[in-house]
Short mmCIF file of C-alpha atoms in Angstrom, two decimals:
data_model
loop_
_atom_site.label_atom_id
_atom_site.label_comp_id
_atom_site.label_asym_id
_atom_site.label_seq_id
_atom_site.Cartn_x
_atom_site.Cartn_y
_atom_site.Cartn_z
CA MET I 871 19.32 13.09 -14.03
CA ASN I 872 21.48 10.21 -14.88
CA GLU I 873 22.53 10.10 -18.50
CA GLN I 874 22.29 6.30 -18.36
CA VAL I 875 19.61 4.98 -20.70
CA LEU I 876 16.90 2.85 -18.66
CA LEU I 877 14.34 2.41 -21.62
CA ARG I 878 15.26 2.19 -25.21
CA ALA I 879 12.56 1.30 -27.82
CA GLU I 880 13.65 0.87 -31.43
CA HIS I 881 11.59 1.09 -34.77
CA ILE I 882 8.47 0.15 -32.44
CA SER I 883 5.42 -0.15 -34.66
CA ARG I 884 1.78 -1.08 -34.39
CA GLU I 885 -0.79 -2.02 -36.99
CA PHE I 886 -4.52 -2.55 -36.40
CA LYS I 887 -6.59 -4.47 -39.12
CA THR I 888 -10.05 -2.65 -39.63
CA ALA I 889 -13.05 -3.10 -42.08
CA GLY I 890 -11.61 -0.05 -43.97
CA GLY I 891 -7.82 -1.10 -43.91
CA THR I 892 -5.12 -0.98 -41.86
CA VAL I 893 -4.71 2.03 -39.23
CA HIS I 894 -0.87 2.50 -38.29
CA ALA I 895 -1.17 3.58 -34.69
CA VAL I 896 2.38 3.70 -34.05
CA SER I 897 4.86 3.77 -36.90
CA ASP I 898 8.74 3.00 -36.55
CA VAL I 899 9.21 5.01 -33.18
CA SER I 900 12.86 4.87 -31.51
CA LEU I 901 13.56 6.83 -28.03
CA ASP I 902 15.71 6.40 -25.30
CA VAL I 903 14.31 7.17 -21.60
CA TYR I 904 17.26 8.03 -19.23
CA ARG I 905 17.45 6.77 -15.57
CA GLY I 906 15.77 9.06 -13.19
CA GLU I 907 14.10 11.45 -15.67
CA THR I 908 10.69 12.53 -16.68
CA LEU I 909 10.15 12.27 -20.53
CA SER I 910 6.87 13.69 -21.61
CA LEU I 911 5.16 12.49 -24.30
CA VAL I 912 2.82 15.15 -26.00
CA GLY I 913 0.45 15.44 -29.50
CA GLU I 914 -2.87 15.64 -30.24
CA SER I 915 -5.77 13.23 -28.88
CA GLY I 916 -5.72 9.65 -31.36
CA CYS I 917 -1.95 10.63 -32.47
CA GLY I 918 -0.55 7.24 -31.11
CA LYS I 919 1.01 8.43 -27.20
CA SER I 920 -1.15 5.97 -25.26
CA THR I 921 -0.92 3.07 -27.40
CA LEU I 922 3.20 3.51 -27.52
CA GLY I 923 2.79 3.74 -23.82
CA ARG I 924 1.37 0.50 -23.70
CA LEU I 925 3.80 -1.15 -26.15
CA LEU I 926 6.80 0.11 -24.23
CA LEU I 927 5.19 -1.92 -21.17
CA ARG I 928 4.09 -4.77 -23.79
CA LEU I 929 0.64 -4.67 -22.39
CA ILE I 930 0.23 -4.50 -26.47
CA GLU I 931 1.91 -6.43 -28.44
CA PRO I 932 4.03 -4.42 -31.20
CA THR I 933 3.81 -5.26 -35.02
CA GLY I 934 7.30 -4.62 -35.12
CA GLY I 935 10.53 -3.56 -33.37
CA ARG I 936 12.08 -4.04 -29.85
CA VAL I 937 11.96 -2.64 -26.46
CA GLU I 938 14.72 -2.77 -23.85
CA LEU I 939 14.39 -2.24 -20.06
CA ASP I 940 17.54 -1.91 -18.29
CA GLY I 941 19.35 -3.63 -20.68
CA ARG I 942 16.87 -6.55 -21.35
CA ASP I 943 14.56 -7.37 -24.43
CA ILE I 944 11.09 -7.42 -23.08
CA THR I 945 9.78 -7.96 -26.43
CA ALA I 946 11.40 -11.19 -26.70
CA MET I 947 10.46 -12.38 -23.31
CA SER I 948 8.06 -15.30 -22.52
CA ALA I 949 5.12 -14.93 -20.78
CA ARG I 950 6.50 -16.17 -17.47
CA SER I 951 9.65 -14.00 -17.81
CA LEU I 952 7.61 -11.01 -18.72
CA ARG I 953 5.40 -11.53 -15.40
CA GLN I 954 8.73 -11.34 -13.22
CA GLU I 955 9.76 -8.15 -15.18
CA ARG I 956 6.47 -6.42 -14.40
CA ARG I 957 7.38 -5.30 -11.04
CA ASN I 958 9.96 -3.22 -12.70
CA MET I 959 7.54 -1.21 -14.66
CA GLN I 960 4.16 0.20 -13.88
CA LEU I 961 1.38 2.10 -15.23
CA VAL I 962 -0.68 5.05 -13.72
CA PHE I 963 -3.99 5.24 -15.65
CA GLN I 964 -5.85 8.63 -16.60
CA ASP I 965 -9.31 8.06 -15.21
CA PRO I 966 -8.93 7.18 -11.13
CA TYR I 967 -12.67 6.67 -11.03
CA THR I 968 -12.38 3.70 -13.60
CA SER I 969 -9.23 2.22 -12.72
CA LEU I 970 -9.56 0.93 -9.36
CA ASP I 971 -11.62 -1.98 -8.24
CA PRO I 972 -14.72 -0.51 -6.74
CA ARG I 973 -15.03 -3.94 -4.24
CA MET I 974 -11.64 -3.45 -2.82
CA THR I 975 -10.48 -1.02 -0.09
CA ALA I 976 -7.72 1.17 -0.56
CA LYS I 977 -5.23 -1.00 1.34
CA LYS I 978 -6.17 -3.76 -0.63
CA ILE I 979 -5.80 -1.97 -4.10
CA ILE I 980 -2.32 -0.65 -3.04
CA ALA I 981 -1.07 -4.11 -1.73
CA GLU I 982 -2.39 -5.95 -4.65
CA PRO I 983 1.00 -6.15 -6.58
CA LEU I 984 2.39 -7.40 -3.36
CA ARG I 985 -0.04 -10.06 -3.07
CA ALA I 986 0.75 -10.91 -6.63
CA PHE I 987 4.40 -11.41 -6.17
CA GLY I 988 4.06 -13.51 -3.00
CA VAL I 989 5.12 -10.76 -0.48
CA PRO I 990 4.19 -12.14 3.32
CA PRO I 991 0.95 -10.34 4.72
CA GLN I 992 2.72 -8.64 7.43
CA GLU I 993 5.33 -7.01 5.07
CA GLN I 994 2.35 -5.77 3.18
CA GLU I 995 0.83 -4.34 5.96
CA GLU I 996 3.77 -2.44 6.46
CA ARG I 997 4.87 -1.36 2.92
CA VAL I 998 1.34 -0.06 2.30
CA ARG I 999 1.14 1.99 5.54
CA ALA I 1000 4.60 3.58 4.72
CA LEU I 1001 3.71 4.26 1.22
CA ALA I 1002 0.44 5.76 2.15
CA ARG I 1003 2.28 8.33 4.38
CA GLN I 1004 4.36 9.31 1.94
CA GLY I 1005 1.36 9.52 -0.87
CA GLY I 1006 -0.35 11.70 1.69
CA ILE I 1007 -3.21 9.12 2.28
CA PRO I 1008 -4.41 9.08 6.30
CA GLU I 1009 -3.89 5.75 7.52
CA GLU I 1010 -7.42 5.66 8.77
CA PHE I 1011 -8.54 6.08 5.02
CA LEU I 1012 -6.99 2.76 4.00
CA ASP I 1013 -10.21 0.71 4.92
CA ARG I 1014 -12.53 3.00 2.49
CA TYR I 1015 -13.63 1.93 -0.74
CA PRO I 1016 -13.06 4.05 -3.69
CA HIS I 1017 -16.57 5.62 -3.79
CA GLN I 1018 -15.83 7.38 -0.36
CA PHE I 1019 -12.67 9.16 -2.21
CA SER I 1020 -12.23 12.16 -4.23
CA GLY I 1021 -10.57 11.97 -7.42
CA GLY I 1022 -7.50 13.59 -6.22
CA GLN I 1023 -7.34 10.93 -3.24
CA LEU I 1024 -7.82 8.20 -5.68
CA GLN I 1025 -5.23 9.12 -8.02
CA ARG I 1026 -2.71 9.23 -4.90
CA ILE I 1027 -3.90 5.70 -4.41
CA GLY I 1028 -3.06 4.68 -7.90
CA ILE I 1029 0.13 6.17 -7.66
CA ALA I 1030 0.88 4.22 -4.51
CA ARG I 1031 -0.08 0.98 -6.29
CA ALA I 1032 1.95 1.87 -9.13
CA LEU I 1033 5.22 2.46 -6.61
CA ILE I 1034 4.65 -0.34 -3.99
CA MET I 1035 6.91 -2.64 -5.69
CA HIS I 1036 9.44 0.02 -6.33
CA PRO I 1037 9.71 -0.27 -10.02
CA LYS I 1038 12.06 1.31 -12.26
CA LEU I 1039 9.59 2.83 -14.93
CA ILE I 1040 6.29 4.22 -14.45
CA VAL I 1041 4.02 5.38 -17.63
CA CYS I 1042 1.90 8.01 -16.56
CA ASP I 1043 -0.94 8.20 -18.71
CA GLU I 1044 -2.88 11.38 -18.36
CA PRO I 1045 -2.91 11.22 -15.00
CA VAL I 1046 -4.19 14.61 -13.97
CA SER I 1047 -6.43 15.18 -16.99
CA ALA I 1048 -9.68 14.01 -14.95
CA LEU I 1049 -9.08 16.52 -11.97
CA ASP I 1050 -9.52 19.86 -11.17
CA VAL I 1051 -6.70 22.38 -11.70
CA SER I 1052 -5.84 22.79 -8.10
CA ILE I 1053 -5.76 19.16 -7.43
CA GLN I 1054 -3.49 18.78 -10.55
CA ALA I 1055 -0.91 20.75 -8.85
CA GLN I 1056 -1.07 18.70 -5.74
CA ILE I 1057 -0.30 15.51 -7.80
CA LEU I 1058 2.09 16.82 -9.89
CA ASN I 1059 4.19 17.85 -6.86
CA LEU I 1060 3.62 14.33 -5.33
CA LEU I 1061 5.26 12.67 -8.41
CA HIS I 1062 8.04 14.98 -8.10
CA ASP I 1063 8.63 14.29 -4.52
CA LEU I 1064 8.30 10.79 -4.84
CA GLN I 1065 10.62 10.42 -7.85
CA ALA I 1066 13.30 12.32 -5.58
CA GLU I 1067 12.52 9.74 -3.07
CA PHE I 1068 12.33 6.20 -4.88
CA GLY I 1069 14.59 7.27 -8.16
CA VAL I 1070 11.76 6.27 -10.36
CA THR I 1071 11.79 7.32 -14.02
CA TYR I 1072 8.68 8.80 -15.60
CA LEU I 1073 7.30 8.58 -19.11
CA PHE I 1074 4.52 11.36 -18.86
CA ILE I 1075 1.89 11.05 -21.55
CA SER I 1076 -0.36 14.54 -21.86
CA HIS I 1077 -1.56 17.01 -24.12
CA ASP I 1078 -1.67 19.78 -21.71
CA LEU I 1079 1.43 21.82 -22.46
CA SER I 1080 1.17 23.92 -18.82
CA VAL I 1081 1.53 20.32 -17.10
CA VAL I 1082 4.38 19.17 -19.39
CA ARG I 1083 6.28 22.32 -18.80
CA TYR I 1084 5.80 21.97 -15.08
CA ILE I 1085 7.10 18.11 -14.89
CA SER I 1086 9.42 17.33 -17.72
CA ASP I 1087 13.29 17.10 -18.01
CA ARG I 1088 12.62 16.59 -21.79
CA VAL I 1089 9.38 16.52 -24.30
CA ALA I 1090 8.80 14.26 -27.47
CA VAL I 1091 6.30 15.05 -29.73
CA MET I 1092 4.02 12.28 -31.58
CA PHE I 1093 2.09 13.17 -34.83
CA LEU I 1094 -0.16 10.84 -36.68
CA GLY I 1095 1.79 7.61 -35.07
CA LYS I 1096 5.26 9.02 -35.52
CA LEU I 1097 7.86 10.83 -33.21
CA CYS I 1098 8.32 13.65 -34.98
CA GLU I 1099 10.37 16.11 -32.61
#
């Protein structure tokens, strides 16, 4: 593991206004994620783990604090600059059944980020097929639709989509919690192998300590919106 900091969050907070008052979903969280490592974020349901993951990617705007990715302050970026930075940070969702567009084939789902950034069609085809092979997705499956896949296969497609732009950071939000135990092991091994191949850094969100123990280099514990350990 490279001890160089890739992601640095300083005093990140997020409040939500409700009819009953103000909810402090994330309160004054600071953390560093090192290049090439897997930092797991654990805590009970509702403690703010997923909210923090989205704040770090600026999918949710923070109420306070700042986030740096590779030395660049993404909380201060314009929408246009942030869009370009998106290629360096991706998200793998918890539920592969609802996170992928049912109207698109596997090939189109994986290639979607390439299309968004104007990569030529021939290069899209080559990169999708290469990454599908690395991700254990048979080439003949690429023209199938999501309803034709198992949960584990769908999560492989979601991981391939996240990796297709060769990002520096992937936030994995409970990526195996919706899968059977035997399939969980396959996906965790895939994440490990792809990390070794591409040098990607993971922030791995989970409440399952056996999964965390298997995949993590370091662990951060959240409780009631705060980082406590």
